[in-house]
């Protein structure tokens, strides 16, 4: 039995019709003999043909050879018609018209070859009857004992009846085929409606002639709006040339093409809801459109926005990892210099003071001077190590803030006095300006002191002799602003956004004029973040820098705990978003 449902229906109908006919012939033959009492040649031929249908049906059920079964039936039916026509008048017999039904019944097989062979069998039967009639071999027209009128009626009625049976079978096949087509269409439509990818047919101009309902889920378009130029109109203007080129390349080279493009998505309110990334793979159909004759392209399009976001995230992560690697490289370059310099001084002066023959030639002032140099070098080395440790604690979330109320004015004055000697040595004037009636600041006093000292030391470091550095505080609503302004060398605009990244220095060459590891402002940035504050930097190259730190009056209530971070993660992500810093 054929696997195709339509062919299976044809097989079942053929088998049932012929099997019933064959069994009926065997059952009716005794009844005919009982009623008529005699048999004629044409009657025997008729019953023989009807009975022969049963073996043909069994042959089909056993072999599944549908075309061969139809040909066997055509041979049997043609033999029946030839026999009856031969005994009922030969060429003048009305039964010869039944030969027209032979190719008609063969058409039910759905095979042109079977129809052609059946027509040849009918023609051969007709030719045989004509030849026998011309040779006067056939019996006389009235040898059957039946009148011409009765024979004509039987021939016409029988032909009409058998033709009606063939027509009913054809109509059954047609209805069954239509039902199966509807079921298939519904099944394919169900598949198309539940596909996440858009399947579409395009002309060589890119117009859409068919598209699946997935376009509604992906782009918010109904299938009617997407037809014609509707789909193309939603392609991003910059991607349209590549879209059309992919279509033309498919037509020209008859090969598959793949393209990524952006398409606008229609929002619920009918307006644009942004763009989504799409990937379209298209292939030219082997057969042109059956109506227009134009070539068509089958395209499968899917939403790849998530993949694009993942690619962007991977790119950003790679760039962040590269930035972290560069930061570590700069750190190694800077820290090696910052550690070597004080260590060389400590070791060198210690060796000098430890040698008796050299020490005896020194006076007391030289001893004090060397001891002071060793002390200063050790203090500098300790400051470098403390900065590294503080930065590590801030990044890992282990830096504890101990909030307490304190007077901002006294803190500023204390910081000014501590930096005063360094400013005096560099011939930089240092002034303070504190607003009146400032409330007490609830924050970590040690951390705030470190913030101000780092900013002040940077301002003095990057100022030239004769410049002025101003430190102070003022109130802005619920916040207190700590500011440090200087008239120093300033910072280039391109470097401002990078300030505060660990180990970054605007002047990072080995021949730089100013010492430092680049960690000072990173520590400042982290401490401000721990207090729930923000920092703002404005600078013009060659004209100076203004740094303002805004802290909540009650930092303990406003600050959010800094989550623990992986030390290997990009360190630039510690601070609140884009905040500019000075380099230590």
GROMACS .gro file of N, CA and C in nm, residues 14-26 47-65 68-70 72-73 76:
model
  114
   14UNK      N    1  -1.017   0.144  -0.537
   14UNK     CA    2  -1.005   0.048  -0.648
   14UNK      C    3  -1.029  -0.094  -0.598
   15UNK      N    4  -0.966  -0.129  -0.487
   15UNK     CA    5  -0.979  -0.266  -0.436
   15UNK      C    6  -1.123  -0.296  -0.395
   16UNK      N    7  -1.183  -0.202  -0.320
   16UNK     CA    8  -1.320  -0.227  -0.271
   16UNK      C    9  -1.419  -0.234  -0.385
   17UNK      N   10  -1.410  -0.142  -0.483
   17UNK     CA   11  -1.506  -0.141  -0.594
   17UNK      C   12  -1.495  -0.269  -0.676
   18UNK      N   13  -1.374  -0.311  -0.710
   18UNK     CA   14  -1.357  -0.428  -0.795
   18UNK      C   15  -1.382  -0.558  -0.719
   19UNK      N   16  -1.346  -0.559  -0.591
   19UNK     CA   17  -1.371  -0.679  -0.513
   19UNK      C   18  -1.521  -0.701  -0.495
   20UNK      N   19  -1.595  -0.593  -0.467
   20UNK     CA   20  -1.741  -0.604  -0.454
   20UNK      C   21  -1.804  -0.647  -0.586
   21UNK      N   22  -1.754  -0.589  -0.696
   21UNK     CA   23  -1.808  -0.626  -0.827
   21UNK      C   24  -1.784  -0.773  -0.860
   22UNK      N   25  -1.662  -0.823  -0.831
   22UNK     CA   26  -1.631  -0.962  -0.860
   22UNK      C   27  -1.715  -1.058  -0.778
   23UNK      N   28  -1.730  -1.028  -0.649
   23UNK     CA   29  -1.811  -1.114  -0.563
   23UNK      C   30  -1.957  -1.110  -0.605
   24UNK      N   31  -2.005  -0.991  -0.645
   24UNK     CA   32  -2.145  -0.979  -0.688
   24UNK      C   33  -2.171  -1.060  -0.814
   25UNK      N   34  -2.074  -1.067  -0.906
   25UNK     CA   35  -2.092  -1.145  -1.029
   25UNK      C   36  -2.108  -1.293  -0.997
   26UNK      N   37  -2.025  -1.341  -0.907
   26UNK     CA   38  -2.035  -1.483  -0.870
   26UNK      C   39  -2.167  -1.512  -0.801
   47UNK      N   40  -2.049  -1.162  -1.727
   47UNK     CA   41  -2.024  -1.215  -1.593
   47UNK      C   42  -1.876  -1.249  -1.573
   48UNK      N   43  -1.809  -1.294  -1.681
   48UNK     CA   44  -1.666  -1.326  -1.669
   48UNK      C   45  -1.585  -1.200  -1.639
   49UNK      N   46  -1.620  -1.090  -1.707
   49UNK     CA   47  -1.546  -0.966  -1.680
   49UNK      C   48  -1.571  -0.915  -1.539
   50UNK      N   49  -1.698  -0.919  -1.498
   50UNK     CA   50  -1.729  -0.872  -1.362
   50UNK      C   51  -1.658  -0.958  -1.258
   51UNK      N   52  -1.660  -1.088  -1.281
   51UNK     CA   53  -1.591  -1.176  -1.185
   51UNK      C   54  -1.442  -1.155  -1.188
   52UNK      N   55  -1.385  -1.116  -1.303
   52UNK     CA   56  -1.240  -1.095  -1.313
   52UNK      C   57  -1.192  -0.977  -1.232
   53UNK      N   58  -1.282  -0.890  -1.191
   53UNK     CA   59  -1.241  -0.774  -1.111
   53UNK      C   60  -1.185  -0.816  -0.975
   54UNK      N   61  -1.240  -0.924  -0.920
   54UNK     CA   62  -1.194  -0.969  -0.788
   54UNK      C   63  -1.048  -1.011  -0.790
   55UNK      N   64  -1.001  -1.092  -0.888
   55UNK     CA   65  -0.858  -1.126  -0.892
   55UNK      C   66  -0.769  -1.004  -0.913
   56UNK      N   67  -0.820  -0.907  -0.994
   56UNK     CA   68  -0.740  -0.785  -1.013
   56UNK      C   69  -0.725  -0.709  -0.881
   57UNK      N   70  -0.834  -0.701  -0.804
   57UNK     CA   71  -0.827  -0.633  -0.674
   57UNK      C   72  -0.732  -0.705  -0.580
   58UNK      N   73  -0.737  -0.839  -0.580
   58UNK     CA   74  -0.645  -0.915  -0.496
   58UNK      C   75  -0.501  -0.895  -0.540
   59UNK      N   76  -0.481  -0.885  -0.672
   59UNK     CA   77  -0.346  -0.861  -0.724
   59UNK      C   78  -0.290  -0.728  -0.673
   60UNK      N   79  -0.374  -0.624  -0.674
   60UNK     CA   80  -0.329  -0.494  -0.626
   60UNK      C   81  -0.300  -0.497  -0.476
   61UNK      N   82  -0.386  -0.565  -0.399
   61UNK     CA   83  -0.365  -0.569  -0.254
   61UNK      C   84  -0.238  -0.644  -0.217
   62UNK      N   85  -0.199  -0.740  -0.300
   62UNK     CA   86  -0.079  -0.819  -0.270
   62UNK      C   87   0.049  -0.750  -0.318
   63UNK      N   88   0.042  -0.685  -0.434
   63UNK     CA   89   0.165  -0.628  -0.496
   63UNK      C   90   0.177  -0.477  -0.479
   64UNK      N   91   0.063  -0.409  -0.468
   64UNK     CA   92   0.068  -0.263  -0.460
   64UNK      C   93   0.097  -0.197  -0.593
   65UNK      N   94   0.091  -0.272  -0.704
   65UNK     CA   95   0.120  -0.215  -0.836
   65UNK      C   96  -0.009  -0.159  -0.894
   68UNK      N   97  -0.028  -0.137  -1.293
   68UNK     CA   98  -0.046  -0.269  -1.355
   68UNK      C   99  -0.189  -0.319  -1.336
   69UNK      N  100  -0.247  -0.295  -1.218
   69UNK     CA  101  -0.384  -0.336  -1.193
   69UNK      C  102  -0.482  -0.265  -1.286
   70UNK      N  103  -0.461  -0.136  -1.308
   70UNK     CA  104  -0.546  -0.061  -1.399
   70UNK      C  105  -0.534  -0.115  -1.542
   72UNK      N  106  -0.457  -0.425  -1.628
   72UNK     CA  107  -0.528  -0.552  -1.633
   72UNK      C  108  -0.679  -0.531  -1.644
   73UNK      N  109  -0.729  -0.432  -1.570
   73UNK     CA  110  -0.872  -0.402  -1.576
   73UNK      C  111  -0.909  -0.348  -1.714
   76UNK      N  112  -0.936  -0.647  -1.950
   76UNK     CA  113  -1.058  -0.724  -1.926
   76UNK      C  114  -1.181  -0.650  -1.976
   0.00000   0.00000   0.00000
